[in-house]
Amino acid sequence: MEIIQAIILGIVQGLTEYIPISSSAHLIIIPWLFNWTDPAITSLSFDVALHLGTLVAVLWFFARDWVRLIRAWFISIKERKIAGDPDRRLAWYIVLGCIPGGIAGVLAESKIDQWFHQPNTPISKNAILVLAIIILLLAFALLIAEKLAKHTRSMEGLTFKDVVIIGLSQALAVFPGVSRSGSTITAGLALGLKREDAARFSFLLGAPIIAGAGAKSLIDLIQAGFTGNELILFPIGIVVAAITGYFCIKYLLTYLQKHSTDIFVYYRWALAGLIVLVAFLRA
């Protein structure tokens, strides 16, 4: 049963990491809805393991971009020059944009863990209602950004100020329900980026943060020691999330070329309503 649950959560992670509907929220909501309490799949460590799967997906999908950007970044250091090369500028913008999210993760991770991830303990009603409110708030922010945005700027036209704003928005994703892609895509749209460009920069920007969180979690797990269940469930979840995430990125970028983000706003409203309804029915 735990293997089936790991596969389901891997699919959920792959589908929701890059769609602006919050993967972290869904990894909390799904076990809560179905009363899954096994600590091997409800822990923050398993969440991070699944995020490593979607990290593989974004590295895989943008492999050529990453090779080009990393090469440009090292050359910029060697030559002490950025201006005139869009790849060097983008590489440094990704570094800059990750700083707020990295700081937020270090400062807030333990508190978030205590609130939403207690092994063998069902998530509290208050916590789940807070999650619903966060989901709703981001939905309204995304709706406003979508309606007011000009959708004319490309990723190549990003400025230092733009990247700081998008980076600060990514820091908000430390709260489950905000969504890393949701907050950064919303900020990108508000700054006038085309939908596909806002999503593409969001995905590139999120990779180093996911990698850092995953590395820290992996070190913690190695120091604490893996249980038998974790040795089986973690690799399964990672592989499923990676495959699902790859195809999600592919089709989402295609979708955003011709469609708005309204469908994700409506989904967030429906999800928040479901959470509130179930929470009060269980009271």
PDB file of C-alpha atoms in Angstrom:
ATOM      1  CA  MET A   1       0.000   0.000   0.000  1.00  0.00           C
ATOM      2  CA  GLU A   2       2.855   2.390   0.800  1.00  0.00           C
ATOM      3  CA  ILE A   3       4.346   1.783  -2.662  1.00  0.00           C
ATOM      4  CA  ILE A   4       1.039   2.732  -4.304  1.00  0.00           C
ATOM      5  CA  GLN A   5       0.869   5.843  -2.146  1.00  0.00           C
ATOM      6  CA  ALA A   6       4.444   6.777  -3.112  1.00  0.00           C
ATOM      7  CA  ILE A   7       3.583   6.396  -6.807  1.00  0.00           C
ATOM      8  CA  ILE A   8       0.449   8.524  -6.423  1.00  0.00           C
ATOM      9  CA  LEU A   9       2.364  11.253  -4.597  1.00  0.00           C
ATOM     10  CA  GLY A  10       5.137  11.098  -7.200  1.00  0.00           C
ATOM     11  CA  ILE A  11       2.572  11.707  -9.949  1.00  0.00           C
ATOM     12  CA  VAL A  12       0.973  14.499  -7.909  1.00  0.00           C
ATOM     13  CA  GLN A  13       4.375  16.140  -7.376  1.00  0.00           C
ATOM     14  CA  GLY A  14       5.280  15.890 -11.047  1.00  0.00           C
ATOM     15  CA  LEU A  15       1.974  17.424 -12.123  1.00  0.00           C
ATOM     16  CA  THR A  16       1.829  20.213  -9.546  1.00  0.00           C
ATOM     17  CA  GLU A  17       5.449  21.406  -9.165  1.00  0.00           C
ATOM     18  CA  TYR A  18       5.443  23.424 -12.373  1.00  0.00           C
ATOM     19  CA  ILE A  19       1.743  24.154 -12.721  1.00  0.00           C
ATOM     20  CA  PRO A  20       1.024  27.169 -10.452  1.00  0.00           C
ATOM     21  CA  ILE A  21      -1.175  25.255  -8.006  1.00  0.00           C
ATOM     22  CA  SER A  22       1.393  24.356  -5.283  1.00  0.00           C
ATOM     23  CA  SER A  23       2.974  20.917  -5.093  1.00  0.00           C
ATOM     24  CA  SER A  24       3.759  21.294  -1.384  1.00  0.00           C
ATOM     25  CA  ALA A  25       0.079  21.936  -0.649  1.00  0.00           C
ATOM     26  CA  HIS A  26      -0.988  18.863  -2.613  1.00  0.00           C
ATOM     27  CA  LEU A  27       1.566  16.682  -0.816  1.00  0.00           C
ATOM     28  CA  ILE A  28      -0.114  17.740   2.415  1.00  0.00           C
ATOM     29  CA  ILE A  29      -3.707  17.618   1.166  1.00  0.00           C
ATOM     30  CA  ILE A  30      -3.667  14.169  -0.491  1.00  0.00           C
ATOM     31  CA  PRO A  31      -2.494  12.253   2.622  1.00  0.00           C
ATOM     32  CA  TRP A  32      -4.879  14.341   4.744  1.00  0.00           C
ATOM     33  CA  LEU A  33      -7.879  13.564   2.518  1.00  0.00           C
ATOM     34  CA  PHE A  34      -7.204   9.818   2.527  1.00  0.00           C
ATOM     35  CA  ASN A  35      -5.899   9.584   6.112  1.00  0.00           C
ATOM     36  CA  TRP A  36      -2.418   8.382   5.129  1.00  0.00           C
ATOM     37  CA  THR A  37      -0.245   8.608   8.231  1.00  0.00           C
ATOM     38  CA  ASP A  38       2.856   6.577   7.400  1.00  0.00           C
ATOM     39  CA  PRO A  39       5.789   8.902   8.321  1.00  0.00           C
ATOM     40  CA  ALA A  40       7.780   7.566   5.368  1.00  0.00           C
ATOM     41  CA  ILE A  41       5.433   9.386   2.964  1.00  0.00           C
ATOM     42  CA  THR A  42       4.071  12.237   5.091  1.00  0.00           C
ATOM     43  CA  SER A  43       7.414  13.628   6.250  1.00  0.00           C
ATOM     44  CA  LEU A  44       9.079  16.759   4.911  1.00  0.00           C
ATOM     45  CA  SER A  45      11.985  14.526   3.856  1.00  0.00           C
ATOM     46  CA  PHE A  46       9.750  12.602   1.458  1.00  0.00           C
ATOM     47  CA  ASP A  47       8.406  15.898   0.104  1.00  0.00           C
ATOM     48  CA  VAL A  48      11.968  17.005  -0.573  1.00  0.00           C
ATOM     49  CA  ALA A  49      12.775  13.653  -2.178  1.00  0.00           C
ATOM     50  CA  LEU A  50       9.861  14.139  -4.570  1.00  0.00           C
ATOM     51  CA  HIS A  51      11.108  17.640  -5.306  1.00  0.00           C
ATOM     52  CA  LEU A  52      14.438  16.083  -6.283  1.00  0.00           C
ATOM     53  CA  GLY A  53      12.482  14.108  -8.863  1.00  0.00           C
ATOM     54  CA  THR A  54      11.082  17.289 -10.381  1.00  0.00           C
ATOM     55  CA  LEU A  55      14.578  18.818 -10.178  1.00  0.00           C
ATOM     56  CA  VAL A  56      15.736  15.978 -12.425  1.00  0.00           C
ATOM     57  CA  ALA A  57      12.843  16.843 -14.750  1.00  0.00           C
ATOM     58  CA  VAL A  58      13.815  20.516 -15.123  1.00  0.00           C
ATOM     59  CA  LEU A  59      17.510  19.672 -15.551  1.00  0.00           C
ATOM     60  CA  TRP A  60      16.563  17.063 -18.128  1.00  0.00           C
ATOM     61  CA  PHE A  61      14.168  19.289 -20.076  1.00  0.00           C
ATOM     62  CA  PHE A  62      16.470  22.335 -20.114  1.00  0.00           C
ATOM     63  CA  ALA A  63      19.726  20.356 -20.381  1.00  0.00           C
ATOM     64  CA  ARG A  64      21.101  22.393 -23.288  1.00  0.00           C
ATOM     65  CA  ASP A  65      20.176  25.652 -21.590  1.00  0.00           C
ATOM     66  CA  TRP A  66      21.894  24.606 -18.370  1.00  0.00           C
ATOM     67  CA  VAL A  67      25.100  23.619 -20.167  1.00  0.00           C
ATOM     68  CA  ARG A  68      25.143  26.963 -21.977  1.00  0.00           C
ATOM     69  CA  LEU A  69      24.327  29.019 -18.852  1.00  0.00           C
ATOM     70  CA  ILE A  70      26.806  27.253 -16.569  1.00  0.00           C
ATOM     71  CA  ARG A  71      29.536  27.653 -19.179  1.00  0.00           C
ATOM     72  CA  ALA A  72      28.671  31.356 -19.551  1.00  0.00           C
ATOM     73  CA  TRP A  73      28.714  31.823 -15.777  1.00  0.00           C
ATOM     74  CA  PHE A  74      32.219  30.383 -15.389  1.00  0.00           C
ATOM     75  CA  ILE A  75      33.513  32.396 -18.345  1.00  0.00           C
ATOM     76  CA  SER A  76      32.052  35.573 -16.820  1.00  0.00           C
ATOM     77  CA  ILE A  77      34.019  34.894 -13.641  1.00  0.00           C
ATOM     78  CA  LYS A  78      37.191  34.137 -15.556  1.00  0.00           C
ATOM     79  CA  GLU A  79      36.918  37.238 -17.750  1.00  0.00           C
ATOM     80  CA  ARG A  80      35.266  39.397 -15.071  1.00  0.00           C
ATOM     81  CA  LYS A  81      32.764  40.543 -17.630  1.00  0.00           C
ATOM     82  CA  ILE A  82      28.976  40.142 -17.974  1.00  0.00           C
ATOM     83  CA  ALA A  83      27.794  42.965 -20.237  1.00  0.00           C
ATOM     84  CA  GLY A  84      27.117  42.121 -23.850  1.00  0.00           C
ATOM     85  CA  ASP A  85      26.394  38.425 -23.326  1.00  0.00           C
ATOM     86  CA  PRO A  86      22.725  37.531 -22.613  1.00  0.00           C
ATOM     87  CA  ASP A  87      23.679  34.068 -21.335  1.00  0.00           C
ATOM     88  CA  ARG A  88      26.094  35.497 -18.769  1.00  0.00           C
ATOM     89  CA  ARG A  89      23.488  38.018 -17.644  1.00  0.00           C
ATOM     90  CA  LEU A  90      20.781  35.348 -17.347  1.00  0.00           C
ATOM     91  CA  ALA A  91      23.097  33.019 -15.416  1.00  0.00           C
ATOM     92  CA  TRP A  92      23.836  35.730 -12.865  1.00  0.00           C
ATOM     93  CA  TYR A  93      20.173  36.722 -12.710  1.00  0.00           C
ATOM     94  CA  ILE A  94      19.338  33.141 -11.719  1.00  0.00           C
ATOM     95  CA  VAL A  95      21.973  33.285  -8.963  1.00  0.00           C
ATOM     96  CA  LEU A  96      20.635  36.637  -7.754  1.00  0.00           C
ATOM     97  CA  GLY A  97      17.002  35.524  -7.880  1.00  0.00           C
ATOM     98  CA  CYS A  98      17.718  32.466  -5.732  1.00  0.00           C
ATOM     99  CA  ILE A  99      19.142  34.415  -2.776  1.00  0.00           C
ATOM    100  CA  PRO A 100      15.821  35.485  -1.154  1.00  0.00           C
ATOM    101  CA  GLY A 101      14.356  31.988  -1.496  1.00  0.00           C
ATOM    102  CA  GLY A 102      17.475  30.389  -0.060  1.00  0.00           C
ATOM    103  CA  ILE A 103      17.436  32.693   2.976  1.00  0.00           C
ATOM    104  CA  ALA A 104      13.715  32.094   3.535  1.00  0.00           C
ATOM    105  CA  GLY A 105      14.214  28.335   3.350  1.00  0.00           C
ATOM    106  CA  VAL A 106      17.008  28.346   5.926  1.00  0.00           C
ATOM    107  CA  LEU A 107      15.085  30.579   8.361  1.00  0.00           C
ATOM    108  CA  ALA A 108      11.608  29.083   8.044  1.00  0.00           C
ATOM    109  CA  GLU A 109      12.009  25.386   7.197  1.00  0.00           C
ATOM    110  CA  SER A 110      11.900  24.088  10.785  1.00  0.00           C
ATOM    111  CA  LYS A 111       8.797  26.118  11.678  1.00  0.00           C
ATOM    112  CA  ILE A 112       6.972  24.978   8.540  1.00  0.00           C
ATOM    113  CA  ASP A 113       7.954  21.408   9.351  1.00  0.00           C
ATOM    114  CA  GLN A 114       6.471  21.676  12.858  1.00  0.00           C
ATOM    115  CA  TRP A 115       3.220  23.136  11.549  1.00  0.00           C
ATOM    116  CA  PHE A 116       2.536  20.875   8.568  1.00  0.00           C
ATOM    117  CA  HIS A 117       4.710  17.744   8.930  1.00  0.00           C
ATOM    118  CA  GLN A 118       4.389  15.901  12.236  1.00  0.00           C
ATOM    119  CA  PRO A 119       5.118  12.146  11.866  1.00  0.00           C
ATOM    120  CA  ASN A 120       2.215   9.886  12.875  1.00  0.00           C
ATOM    121  CA  THR A 121       0.123  12.962  13.673  1.00  0.00           C
ATOM    122  CA  PRO A 122      -2.724  14.148  11.417  1.00  0.00           C
ATOM    123  CA  ILE A 123      -2.433  17.744  10.299  1.00  0.00           C
ATOM    124  CA  SER A 124      -4.502  20.037  12.494  1.00  0.00           C
ATOM    125  CA  LYS A 125      -7.720  21.676  11.346  1.00  0.00           C
ATOM    126  CA  ASN A 126      -6.215  25.120  11.888  1.00  0.00           C
ATOM    127  CA  ALA A 127      -3.215  24.295   9.729  1.00  0.00           C
ATOM    128  CA  ILE A 128      -5.362  22.944   6.896  1.00  0.00           C
ATOM    129  CA  LEU A 129      -7.594  26.042   6.987  1.00  0.00           C
ATOM    130  CA  VAL A 130      -4.514  28.291   6.860  1.00  0.00           C
ATOM    131  CA  LEU A 131      -3.424  26.289   3.828  1.00  0.00           C
ATOM    132  CA  ALA A 132      -6.788  26.935   2.148  1.00  0.00           C
ATOM    133  CA  ILE A 133      -6.482  30.677   2.786  1.00  0.00           C
ATOM    134  CA  ILE A 134      -2.973  30.765   1.283  1.00  0.00           C
ATOM    135  CA  ILE A 135      -4.210  28.886  -1.805  1.00  0.00           C
ATOM    136  CA  LEU A 136      -7.004  31.426  -2.232  1.00  0.00           C
ATOM    137  CA  LEU A 137      -4.744  34.441  -1.796  1.00  0.00           C
ATOM    138  CA  LEU A 138      -2.317  33.292  -4.484  1.00  0.00           C
ATOM    139  CA  ALA A 139      -5.268  32.547  -6.776  1.00  0.00           C
ATOM    140  CA  PHE A 140      -6.454  36.156  -6.519  1.00  0.00           C
ATOM    141  CA  ALA A 141      -2.901  37.454  -7.035  1.00  0.00           C
ATOM    142  CA  LEU A 142      -2.503  35.320 -10.161  1.00  0.00           C
ATOM    143  CA  LEU A 143      -5.900  36.444 -11.477  1.00  0.00           C
ATOM    144  CA  ILE A 144      -5.047  40.132 -11.007  1.00  0.00           C
ATOM    145  CA  ALA A 145      -1.614  39.701 -12.619  1.00  0.00           C
ATOM    146  CA  GLU A 146      -3.138  37.843 -15.563  1.00  0.00           C
ATOM    147  CA  LYS A 147      -5.813  40.470 -16.176  1.00  0.00           C
ATOM    148  CA  LEU A 148      -3.568  43.516 -15.803  1.00  0.00           C
ATOM    149  CA  ALA A 149      -0.461  42.129 -17.522  1.00  0.00           C
ATOM    150  CA  LYS A 150       0.631  43.314 -20.955  1.00  0.00           C
ATOM    151  CA  HIS A 151       2.258  39.978 -21.937  1.00  0.00           C
ATOM    152  CA  THR A 152       4.743  41.726 -24.217  1.00  0.00           C
ATOM    153  CA  ARG A 153       8.190  41.321 -22.624  1.00  0.00           C
ATOM    154  CA  SER A 154      10.557  38.412 -23.235  1.00  0.00           C
ATOM    155  CA  MET A 155      12.854  36.735 -20.726  1.00  0.00           C
ATOM    156  CA  GLU A 156      15.855  38.333 -22.479  1.00  0.00           C
ATOM    157  CA  GLY A 157      14.525  41.758 -21.473  1.00  0.00           C
ATOM    158  CA  LEU A 158      14.626  41.119 -17.726  1.00  0.00           C
ATOM    159  CA  THR A 159      16.301  43.799 -15.631  1.00  0.00           C
ATOM    160  CA  PHE A 160      18.054  43.686 -12.263  1.00  0.00           C
ATOM    161  CA  LYS A 161      14.944  45.146 -10.605  1.00  0.00           C
ATOM    162  CA  ASP A 162      12.698  42.528 -12.242  1.00  0.00           C
ATOM    163  CA  VAL A 163      14.848  39.683 -10.973  1.00  0.00           C
ATOM    164  CA  VAL A 164      14.879  41.068  -7.417  1.00  0.00           C
ATOM    165  CA  ILE A 165      11.073  41.245  -7.439  1.00  0.00           C
ATOM    166  CA  ILE A 166      10.693  37.721  -8.841  1.00  0.00           C
ATOM    167  CA  GLY A 167      13.301  36.431  -6.388  1.00  0.00           C
ATOM    168  CA  LEU A 168      11.441  37.959  -3.451  1.00  0.00           C
ATOM    169  CA  SER A 169       8.221  36.384  -4.690  1.00  0.00           C
ATOM    170  CA  GLN A 170       9.946  33.000  -4.774  1.00  0.00           C
ATOM    171  CA  ALA A 171      10.803  33.414  -1.085  1.00  0.00           C
ATOM    172  CA  LEU A 172       7.065  33.343  -0.326  1.00  0.00           C
ATOM    173  CA  ALA A 173       6.937  29.769  -1.644  1.00  0.00           C
ATOM    174  CA  VAL A 174       8.352  28.567   1.669  1.00  0.00           C
ATOM    175  CA  PHE A 175       4.693  28.552   2.765  1.00  0.00           C
ATOM    176  CA  PRO A 176       2.755  25.525   1.440  1.00  0.00           C
ATOM    177  CA  GLY A 177      -0.046  26.681  -0.826  1.00  0.00           C
ATOM    178  CA  VAL A 178       1.828  29.615  -2.352  1.00  0.00           C
ATOM    179  CA  SER A 179       3.625  27.539  -5.026  1.00  0.00           C
ATOM    180  CA  ARG A 180       7.127  28.342  -6.210  1.00  0.00           C
ATOM    181  CA  SER A 181       6.028  28.436  -9.838  1.00  0.00           C
ATOM    182  CA  GLY A 182       2.790  30.203  -8.860  1.00  0.00           C
ATOM    183  CA  SER A 183       4.498  33.062  -7.060  1.00  0.00           C
ATOM    184  CA  THR A 184       7.250  33.576  -9.640  1.00  0.00           C
ATOM    185  CA  ILE A 185       4.949  33.247 -12.660  1.00  0.00           C
ATOM    186  CA  THR A 186       2.559  35.712 -11.015  1.00  0.00           C
ATOM    187  CA  ALA A 187       5.405  38.167 -10.451  1.00  0.00           C
ATOM    188  CA  GLY A 188       6.642  37.671 -14.006  1.00  0.00           C
ATOM    189  CA  LEU A 189       3.193  38.341 -15.451  1.00  0.00           C
ATOM    190  CA  ALA A 190       2.798  41.424 -13.271  1.00  0.00           C
ATOM    191  CA  LEU A 191       6.073  42.707 -14.728  1.00  0.00           C
ATOM    192  CA  GLY A 192       4.709  42.269 -18.247  1.00  0.00           C
ATOM    193  CA  LEU A 193       6.405  39.049 -19.292  1.00  0.00           C
ATOM    194  CA  LYS A 194       4.783  36.780 -21.848  1.00  0.00           C
ATOM    195  CA  ARG A 195       3.214  33.757 -20.168  1.00  0.00           C
ATOM    196  CA  GLU A 196       5.669  31.241 -21.622  1.00  0.00           C
ATOM    197  CA  ASP A 197       8.665  33.428 -20.745  1.00  0.00           C
ATOM    198  CA  ALA A 198       7.400  33.951 -17.189  1.00  0.00           C
ATOM    199  CA  ALA A 199       7.063  30.176 -16.802  1.00  0.00           C
ATOM    200  CA  ARG A 200      10.430  29.402 -18.382  1.00  0.00           C
ATOM    201  CA  PHE A 201      12.294  31.810 -16.087  1.00  0.00           C
ATOM    202  CA  SER A 202      10.309  30.484 -13.127  1.00  0.00           C
ATOM    203  CA  PHE A 203      11.417  26.915 -13.861  1.00  0.00           C
ATOM    204  CA  LEU A 204      15.077  27.877 -14.307  1.00  0.00           C
ATOM    205  CA  LEU A 205      15.015  30.001 -11.151  1.00  0.00           C
ATOM    206  CA  GLY A 206      13.508  27.241  -9.043  1.00  0.00           C
ATOM    207  CA  ALA A 207      16.097  24.573  -9.892  1.00  0.00           C
ATOM    208  CA  PRO A 208      18.968  25.807  -7.650  1.00  0.00           C
ATOM    209  CA  ILE A 209      16.591  26.256  -4.693  1.00  0.00           C
ATOM    210  CA  ILE A 210      15.225  22.737  -5.095  1.00  0.00           C
ATOM    211  CA  ALA A 211      18.760  21.394  -5.448  1.00  0.00           C
ATOM    212  CA  GLY A 212      19.904  23.154  -2.279  1.00  0.00           C
ATOM    213  CA  ALA A 213      16.929  21.974  -0.224  1.00  0.00           C
ATOM    214  CA  GLY A 214      17.323  18.457  -1.588  1.00  0.00           C
ATOM    215  CA  ALA A 215      21.025  18.326  -0.762  1.00  0.00           C
ATOM    216  CA  LYS A 216      20.397  19.500   2.811  1.00  0.00           C
ATOM    217  CA  SER A 217      17.601  16.971   3.299  1.00  0.00           C
ATOM    218  CA  LEU A 218      19.741  14.175   1.873  1.00  0.00           C
ATOM    219  CA  ILE A 219      22.572  15.007   4.282  1.00  0.00           C
ATOM    220  CA  ASP A 220      20.121  15.029   7.198  1.00  0.00           C
ATOM    221  CA  LEU A 221      18.721  11.655   6.130  1.00  0.00           C
ATOM    222  CA  ILE A 222      22.169  10.100   5.796  1.00  0.00           C
ATOM    223  CA  GLN A 223      23.102  11.339   9.263  1.00  0.00           C
ATOM    224  CA  ALA A 224      19.835  10.053  10.761  1.00  0.00           C
ATOM    225  CA  GLY A 225      19.886   6.812   8.792  1.00  0.00           C
ATOM    226  CA  PHE A 226      17.340   5.492   6.310  1.00  0.00           C
ATOM    227  CA  THR A 227      14.547   3.178   7.368  1.00  0.00           C
ATOM    228  CA  GLY A 228      13.680   0.161   5.253  1.00  0.00           C
ATOM    229  CA  ASN A 229      10.574   1.883   3.914  1.00  0.00           C
ATOM    230  CA  GLU A 230      12.471   5.029   2.935  1.00  0.00           C
ATOM    231  CA  LEU A 231      15.052   3.048   0.957  1.00  0.00           C
ATOM    232  CA  ILE A 232      12.216   1.642  -1.154  1.00  0.00           C
ATOM    233  CA  LEU A 233       9.725   4.512  -1.301  1.00  0.00           C
ATOM    234  CA  PHE A 234      12.084   7.448  -1.900  1.00  0.00           C
ATOM    235  CA  PRO A 235      13.585   6.142  -5.193  1.00  0.00           C
ATOM    236  CA  ILE A 236      10.117   5.180  -6.462  1.00  0.00           C
ATOM    237  CA  GLY A 237       8.737   8.639  -5.714  1.00  0.00           C
ATOM    238  CA  ILE A 238      11.749  10.374  -7.271  1.00  0.00           C
ATOM    239  CA  VAL A 239      11.559   8.423 -10.554  1.00  0.00           C
ATOM    240  CA  VAL A 240       7.799   8.870 -10.923  1.00  0.00           C
ATOM    241  CA  ALA A 241       8.019  12.600 -10.130  1.00  0.00           C
ATOM    242  CA  ALA A 242      10.867  13.056 -12.639  1.00  0.00           C
ATOM    243  CA  ILE A 243       9.026  11.423 -15.533  1.00  0.00           C
ATOM    244  CA  THR A 244       5.723  13.140 -14.770  1.00  0.00           C
ATOM    245  CA  GLY A 245       7.421  16.487 -14.229  1.00  0.00           C
ATOM    246  CA  TYR A 246       9.250  16.344 -17.554  1.00  0.00           C
ATOM    247  CA  PHE A 247       6.053  15.919 -19.550  1.00  0.00           C
ATOM    248  CA  CYS A 248       4.271  18.506 -17.413  1.00  0.00           C
ATOM    249  CA  ILE A 249       6.911  21.136 -18.278  1.00  0.00           C
ATOM    250  CA  LYS A 250       6.718  20.224 -21.961  1.00  0.00           C
ATOM    251  CA  TYR A 251       2.967  20.541 -22.273  1.00  0.00           C
ATOM    252  CA  LEU A 252       2.574  23.498 -19.912  1.00  0.00           C
ATOM    253  CA  LEU A 253       4.954  25.668 -21.953  1.00  0.00           C
ATOM    254  CA  THR A 254       3.007  24.750 -25.088  1.00  0.00           C
ATOM    255  CA  TYR A 255      -0.304  25.477 -23.356  1.00  0.00           C
ATOM    256  CA  LEU A 256       0.804  28.927 -22.167  1.00  0.00           C
ATOM    257  CA  GLN A 257       1.688  29.999 -25.696  1.00  0.00           C
ATOM    258  CA  LYS A 258      -2.012  30.272 -26.533  1.00  0.00           C
ATOM    259  CA  HIS A 259      -3.935  30.146 -23.248  1.00  0.00           C
ATOM    260  CA  SER A 260      -4.224  32.220 -20.077  1.00  0.00           C
ATOM    261  CA  THR A 261      -3.597  31.036 -16.531  1.00  0.00           C
ATOM    262  CA  ASP A 262      -7.277  31.404 -15.596  1.00  0.00           C
ATOM    263  CA  ILE A 263      -7.816  27.636 -15.381  1.00  0.00           C
ATOM    264  CA  PHE A 264      -5.279  27.441 -12.549  1.00  0.00           C
ATOM    265  CA  VAL A 265      -7.065  30.240 -10.685  1.00  0.00           C
ATOM    266  CA  TYR A 266     -10.356  28.357 -10.934  1.00  0.00           C
ATOM    267  CA  TYR A 267      -8.684  25.137  -9.796  1.00  0.00           C
ATOM    268  CA  ARG A 268      -7.239  26.890  -6.744  1.00  0.00           C
ATOM    269  CA  TRP A 269     -10.679  28.221  -5.804  1.00  0.00           C
ATOM    270  CA  ALA A 270     -12.197  24.764  -6.112  1.00  0.00           C
ATOM    271  CA  LEU A 271      -9.366  23.169  -4.125  1.00  0.00           C
ATOM    272  CA  ALA A 272      -9.652  25.710  -1.302  1.00  0.00           C
ATOM    273  CA  GLY A 273     -13.405  25.153  -1.182  1.00  0.00           C
ATOM    274  CA  LEU A 274     -12.937  21.375  -0.988  1.00  0.00           C
ATOM    275  CA  ILE A 275     -10.412  21.721   1.838  1.00  0.00           C
ATOM    276  CA  VAL A 276     -12.712  23.943   3.896  1.00  0.00           C
ATOM    277  CA  LEU A 277     -15.717  21.674   3.288  1.00  0.00           C
ATOM    278  CA  VAL A 278     -13.895  18.494   4.318  1.00  0.00           C
ATOM    279  CA  ALA A 279     -12.298  20.198   7.305  1.00  0.00           C
ATOM    280  CA  PHE A 280     -15.671  21.221   8.751  1.00  0.00           C
ATOM    281  CA  LEU A 281     -17.356  17.917   7.901  1.00  0.00           C
ATOM    282  CA  ARG A 282     -14.671  16.127   9.893  1.00  0.00           C
ATOM    283  CA  ALA A 283     -14.997  18.449  12.871  1.00  0.00           C
TER     284      ALA A 283
END
